CSV table of C-alpha atoms in Angstrom, one decimal:
chain,number,residue,atom,x,y,z
A,1,MET,CA,-226.6,47.2,-90.5
A,2,LYS,CA,-223.2,48.2,-91.4
A,3,CYS,CA,-220.5,50.9,-90.5
A,4,ILE,CA,-218.1,52.8,-92.5
A,5,LEU,CA,-215.1,54.2,-90.5
A,6,LEU,CA,-213.7,57.2,-92.4
A,7,SER,CA,-209.9,57.2,-92.0
A,8,ALA,CA,-208.4,58.4,-95.2
A,9,GLY,CA,-207.5,62.0,-94.4
A,10,LYS,CA,-204.0,63.3,-94.4
A,11,GLY,CA,-204.1,65.0,-90.9
A,12,GLU,CA,-202.3,68.1,-92.2
A,13,ARG,CA,-203.2,70.3,-89.2
A,14,LEU,CA,-201.6,67.7,-87.1
A,15,LEU,CA,-198.1,67.8,-88.7
A,16,PRO,CA,-195.4,66.7,-88.0
A,17,TYR,CA,-197.2,64.0,-86.0
A,18,THR,CA,-198.9,62.7,-89.1
A,19,LYS,CA,-195.9,62.7,-91.4
A,20,ASP,CA,-195.1,59.1,-90.6
A,21,LYS,CA,-198.4,57.9,-89.0
A,22,PRO,CA,-202.2,58.6,-89.9
A,23,LYS,CA,-203.9,60.5,-87.2
A,24,SER,CA,-206.4,57.6,-86.4
A,25,ILE,CA,-203.5,55.6,-85.1
A,26,LEU,CA,-201.4,58.3,-83.4
A,27,ASP,CA,-200.4,56.9,-80.0
A,28,LEU,CA,-202.7,58.0,-77.0
A,29,GLY,CA,-200.9,56.0,-74.4
A,30,GLY,CA,-201.2,52.4,-75.4
A,31,THR,CA,-204.1,52.7,-77.6
A,32,ASN,CA,-205.4,55.0,-80.6
A,33,LEU,CA,-208.7,56.1,-82.0
A,34,MET,CA,-208.9,53.4,-84.6
A,35,GLU,CA,-208.7,50.7,-81.8
A,36,ILE,CA,-211.2,52.7,-79.6
A,37,TRP,CA,-213.7,52.9,-82.5
A,38,LEU,CA,-213.2,49.2,-83.6
A,39,LYS,CA,-213.8,48.0,-80.2
A,40,LYS,CA,-217.0,50.1,-79.8
A,41,VAL,CA,-218.3,49.0,-83.2
A,42,LYS,CA,-217.5,45.3,-82.5
A,43,LYS,CA,-220.2,45.3,-79.7
A,44,LEU,CA,-223.0,46.1,-82.3
A,45,ASN,CA,-222.4,42.9,-84.0
A,46,LEU,CA,-222.9,44.6,-87.4
A,47,ASP,CA,-222.8,42.7,-90.8
A,48,GLU,CA,-219.8,44.5,-92.0
A,49,ILE,CA,-217.3,47.3,-90.9
A,50,ILE,CA,-215.8,49.2,-93.9
A,51,ILE,CA,-212.6,51.2,-93.4
A,52,ASN,CA,-211.3,53.5,-96.1
A,53,THR,CA,-207.6,54.3,-96.4
A,54,HIS,CA,-205.5,56.8,-98.3
A,55,HIS,CA,-202.7,58.6,-96.4
A,56,LEU,CA,-199.9,56.1,-95.4
A,57,ASN,CA,-202.3,53.3,-96.2
A,58,LYS,CA,-199.9,50.5,-95.6
A,59,ILE,CA,-199.0,51.7,-92.1
A,60,LEU,CA,-202.7,52.1,-91.4
A,61,GLU,CA,-203.7,48.8,-92.8
A,62,THR,CA,-201.0,47.1,-90.7
A,63,GLU,CA,-202.3,48.5,-87.5
A,64,ILE,CA,-205.9,47.7,-88.4
A,65,ASN,CA,-205.1,44.2,-89.0
A,66,ARG,CA,-203.1,44.1,-85.6
A,67,ILE,CA,-206.2,45.4,-83.9
A,68,ILE,CA,-208.8,43.0,-85.6
A,69,ASN,CA,-206.6,40.0,-84.8
A,70,LYS,CA,-205.9,41.0,-81.2
A,71,SER,CA,-209.6,41.8,-80.6
A,72,LYS,CA,-211.0,39.0,-82.8
A,73,ILE,CA,-213.1,41.5,-84.7
A,74,LYS,CA,-214.7,40.0,-87.8
A,75,ASN,CA,-216.3,41.2,-91.0
A,76,VAL,CA,-213.8,44.0,-91.6
A,77,THR,CA,-213.2,45.3,-95.1
A,78,ILE,CA,-210.4,47.7,-95.8
A,79,ILE,CA,-210.7,49.9,-99.0
A,80,TYR,CA,-207.9,52.0,-100.4
A,81,GLU,CA,-208.9,55.3,-102.1
A,82,HIS,CA,-206.2,56.1,-104.8
A,83,ASN,CA,-207.6,59.6,-104.9
A,84,LEU,CA,-209.3,61.2,-101.8
A,85,LEU,CA,-213.0,61.3,-102.6
A,86,GLY,CA,-214.3,63.4,-99.7
A,87,THR,CA,-216.5,62.5,-96.8
A,88,ALA,CA,-219.6,61.7,-98.8
A,89,GLY,CA,-217.7,60.8,-102.0
A,90,THR,CA,-216.6,57.6,-100.2
A,91,LEU,CA,-220.1,56.6,-99.2
A,92,TRP,CA,-221.6,57.1,-102.6
A,93,SER,CA,-218.7,55.2,-104.3
A,94,LEU,CA,-219.8,52.3,-102.1
A,95,LYS,CA,-223.4,52.5,-102.7
A,96,ASP,CA,-223.7,49.2,-104.7
A,97,LYS,CA,-221.9,47.5,-101.7
A,98,ILE,CA,-224.0,49.0,-98.9
A,99,ASN,CA,-227.6,47.4,-99.0
A,100,ASP,CA,-228.8,48.3,-95.5
A,101,ASP,CA,-228.8,51.2,-93.1
A,102,PHE,CA,-225.2,52.2,-92.1
A,103,PHE,CA,-223.3,54.1,-89.4
A,104,VAL,CA,-220.7,56.6,-90.5
A,105,ILE,CA,-218.0,57.4,-88.0
A,106,ASN,CA,-215.0,59.8,-88.6
A,107,THR,CA,-212.0,58.2,-86.7
A,108,ASP,CA,-210.4,61.5,-86.0
A,109,VAL,CA,-213.0,62.2,-83.2
A,110,PHE,CA,-213.1,60.7,-79.8
A,111,ALA,CA,-216.6,60.5,-78.4
A,112,GLU,CA,-218.1,58.9,-75.2
A,113,ILE,CA,-221.3,57.7,-77.0
A,114,ASP,CA,-223.5,54.8,-76.6
A,115,LEU,CA,-223.7,53.3,-80.0
A,116,ASP,CA,-226.5,51.0,-79.1
A,117,ASP,CA,-228.5,53.9,-77.9
A,118,ILE,CA,-228.1,55.9,-81.2
A,119,LYS,CA,-228.8,52.8,-83.2
A,120,LEU,CA,-232.1,52.2,-81.2
A,121,ASN,CA,-233.0,55.8,-81.5
A,122,PHE,CA,-232.6,55.7,-85.4
A,123,LEU,CA,-234.6,52.4,-85.7
A,124,ASN,CA,-237.5,53.9,-83.7
A,125,ASN,CA,-237.8,56.9,-85.9
A,126,ASN,CA,-238.6,57.2,-89.6
A,127,LEU,CA,-235.6,59.2,-90.6
A,128,ASN,CA,-233.1,59.4,-93.5
A,129,CYS,CA,-230.2,60.5,-91.1
A,130,LEU,CA,-229.6,60.7,-87.3
A,131,MET,CA,-226.6,62.9,-86.4
A,132,ALA,CA,-224.8,62.9,-83.3
A,133,TYR,CA,-224.0,66.4,-81.8
A,134,ASP,CA,-222.5,68.1,-78.8
A,135,TYR,CA,-222.1,71.6,-77.4
A,136,ARG,CA,-218.9,73.5,-77.6
A,137,SER,CA,-217.8,76.9,-76.7
A,138,ASP,CA,-215.2,76.8,-79.5
A,139,THR,CA,-216.9,75.9,-82.8
A,140,ASN,CA,-214.0,76.8,-85.1
A,141,GLY,CA,-213.8,74.2,-88.0
A,142,CYS,CA,-217.1,72.5,-87.0
A,143,GLY,CA,-220.4,72.3,-88.6
A,144,ILE,CA,-223.1,74.1,-86.7
A,145,ILE,CA,-226.5,72.7,-86.1
A,146,GLU,CA,-229.7,74.7,-85.6
A,147,PHE,CA,-232.7,72.8,-84.4
A,148,ALA,CA,-236.4,72.9,-85.1
A,149,GLU,CA,-238.9,71.2,-83.0
A,150,ASP,CA,-238.3,67.7,-81.8
A,151,LEU,CA,-234.6,67.8,-82.5
A,152,PHE,CA,-235.3,68.0,-86.2
A,153,ILE,CA,-232.5,69.9,-87.8
A,154,ASN,CA,-233.5,73.2,-89.3
A,155,LYS,CA,-230.1,74.3,-90.5
A,156,PHE,CA,-226.6,73.1,-91.0
A,157,ILE,CA,-223.8,75.5,-91.4
A,158,GLU,CA,-220.7,73.8,-92.5
A,159,LYS,CA,-217.4,75.3,-91.1
A,160,ASN,CA,-217.4,78.7,-92.6
A,161,HIS,CA,-219.2,80.7,-89.9
A,162,ASP,CA,-218.5,82.9,-87.0
A,163,ASN,CA,-216.9,81.0,-84.1
A,164,LYS,CA,-219.7,81.1,-81.6
A,165,PRO,CA,-220.8,78.7,-79.0
A,166,GLY,CA,-223.4,76.2,-80.1
A,167,PHE,CA,-224.4,72.7,-81.1
A,168,VAL,CA,-222.0,71.0,-83.6
A,169,PHE,CA,-221.9,67.8,-85.5
A,170,SER,CA,-219.8,65.2,-83.8
A,171,GLY,CA,-218.5,63.2,-86.6
A,172,ILE,CA,-221.0,60.3,-86.0
A,173,LEU,CA,-224.2,59.6,-87.8
A,174,ILE,CA,-226.5,56.9,-89.3
A,175,PHE,CA,-227.9,57.0,-92.7
A,176,SER,CA,-230.9,55.1,-94.0
A,177,LYS,CA,-230.2,52.7,-96.9
A,178,ASN,CA,-232.8,54.8,-98.9
A,179,ILE,CA,-230.3,57.7,-99.0
A,180,PHE,CA,-228.8,56.7,-102.4
A,181,LYS,CA,-232.1,56.5,-104.0
A,182,LEU,CA,-233.1,60.0,-102.9
A,183,MET,CA,-229.9,61.6,-104.0
A,184,PRO,CA,-228.3,60.0,-106.8
A,185,PHE,CA,-225.7,62.8,-107.5
A,186,GLU,CA,-225.2,61.9,-111.1
A,187,GLU,CA,-223.2,65.0,-111.7
A,188,PHE,CA,-220.5,63.3,-109.4
A,189,SER,CA,-220.7,59.9,-110.6
A,190,LYS,CA,-218.6,60.3,-113.7
A,191,ASN,CA,-215.4,60.9,-111.4
A,192,ASN,CA,-216.3,58.2,-108.8
A,193,TYR,CA,-218.1,60.9,-106.7
A,194,LYS,CA,-214.8,62.8,-106.0
A,195,GLY,CA,-215.4,66.0,-104.2
A,196,LEU,CA,-218.9,65.0,-102.8
A,197,ASP,CA,-219.2,66.3,-99.3
A,198,THR,CA,-221.6,65.4,-96.4
A,199,GLY,CA,-221.9,68.9,-95.0
A,200,TYR,CA,-222.2,70.7,-98.4
A,201,HIS,CA,-224.1,68.5,-100.6
A,202,VAL,CA,-225.9,65.8,-98.7
A,203,LEU,CA,-227.3,67.3,-95.4
A,204,PRO,CA,-228.8,70.3,-96.8
A,205,LYS,CA,-231.2,68.1,-98.9
A,206,ILE,CA,-232.4,66.1,-96.1
A,207,LEU,CA,-232.8,68.4,-93.2
A,208,LYS,CA,-236.5,67.7,-92.7
A,209,THR,CA,-235.9,64.0,-92.2
A,210,THR,CA,-232.8,64.5,-90.1
A,211,LYS,CA,-232.7,64.5,-86.3
A,212,GLY,CA,-230.0,65.2,-83.7
A,213,PHE,CA,-228.8,62.8,-81.0
A,214,LYS,CA,-227.2,64.5,-78.1
A,215,ILE,CA,-223.8,63.2,-76.9
A,216,HIS,CA,-223.6,63.7,-73.1
A,217,GLY,CA,-220.2,62.3,-72.6
A,218,LYS,CA,-216.8,63.7,-73.5
A,219,VAL,CA,-216.0,64.7,-77.2
A,220,ILE,CA,-212.5,65.6,-78.5
A,221,ASP,CA,-212.1,66.4,-82.1
A,222,LEU,CA,-208.5,65.6,-83.1
A,223,ARG,CA,-207.9,68.5,-85.3
A,224,ASP,CA,-204.6,70.1,-84.0
A,225,GLU,CA,-201.8,69.6,-81.5
A,226,SER,CA,-203.7,71.1,-78.7
A,227,LYS,CA,-206.5,68.6,-79.1
A,228,LEU,CA,-204.0,65.7,-79.3
A,229,ILE,CA,-202.4,66.6,-76.0
A,230,GLU,CA,-205.9,67.2,-74.5
A,231,LEU,CA,-207.0,63.8,-75.7
A,232,LYS,CA,-203.8,61.9,-74.3
A,233,LYS,CA,-204.3,63.6,-70.8
A,234,TYR,CA,-208.0,62.6,-70.9
A,235,ILE,CA,-207.4,58.9,-71.8
A,236,ASN,CA,-204.5,58.6,-69.4
A,237,ASN,CA,-206.4,59.9,-66.6
C-alpha cells in the first residue's frame, strides 16, 4: 500500500501566514502538520509515501527533507506540480505510478486517527473507497456526508450547501487500486487531469462502494486564522 500526502495548495485563506510558508509547515509550537502526518504514516510501513508540492515548493521540500532525515523515514517521493491539478487531478496524474491500494491524506487537516485501524477496516471490506469522517456543528467549507445502511455513503454534498450540523469528510481516505480502471476520466487526460476534483467528479460515481470511517478523536481543519490559533492551543496543551 502507498500514501499520497496532498500539500500543494496555496492556503489563500490563511494569508498572511502562508505568504512565506506553506500551510502544512506552519509552526504549531515546535512541530507542523507535515511532520505530524509523516510520523503517523511512517508507522504503517508502506511501500511509498508520495508528496505533491506547488506553492513555495523549495521551502516545503527543504522542510520535508529535514523531517525525513530527522525521523529516518524512507521511501518518500516528492513531486512538484508546475500547475495545480486539483485534489483528484494529482491522483490520476500518478495512476501509472500507483499499482496498489493507497491512502490519500490532506496535510492541512489535523486528525487524531488510528491509521492502522482504518487500513484494517478497508482491507476487511470489498470497497472502492473508505472515507474518514467526523461530526461538526460548523460545516462551512466542508463536504457533507449522508449515510445509507451499514455506513455506506448515500450522498456526498461538496461545500456548496447550507451550513448545518452534520457529518463531514475529514480529508483522509483510502482508494482501491481498481479506481483508475473504473473511472478513466479521458476528458481530463489531455490536460494532465488538471481540474479533476475528488468531491465533484470521483465520489459521486462510487458512492455505492464507499463507506465511512468515524474519527472519534479531535479533528481541526486548518482553513483560516481561527483554526490555526485553535490548533496551536490544542497541540501545546
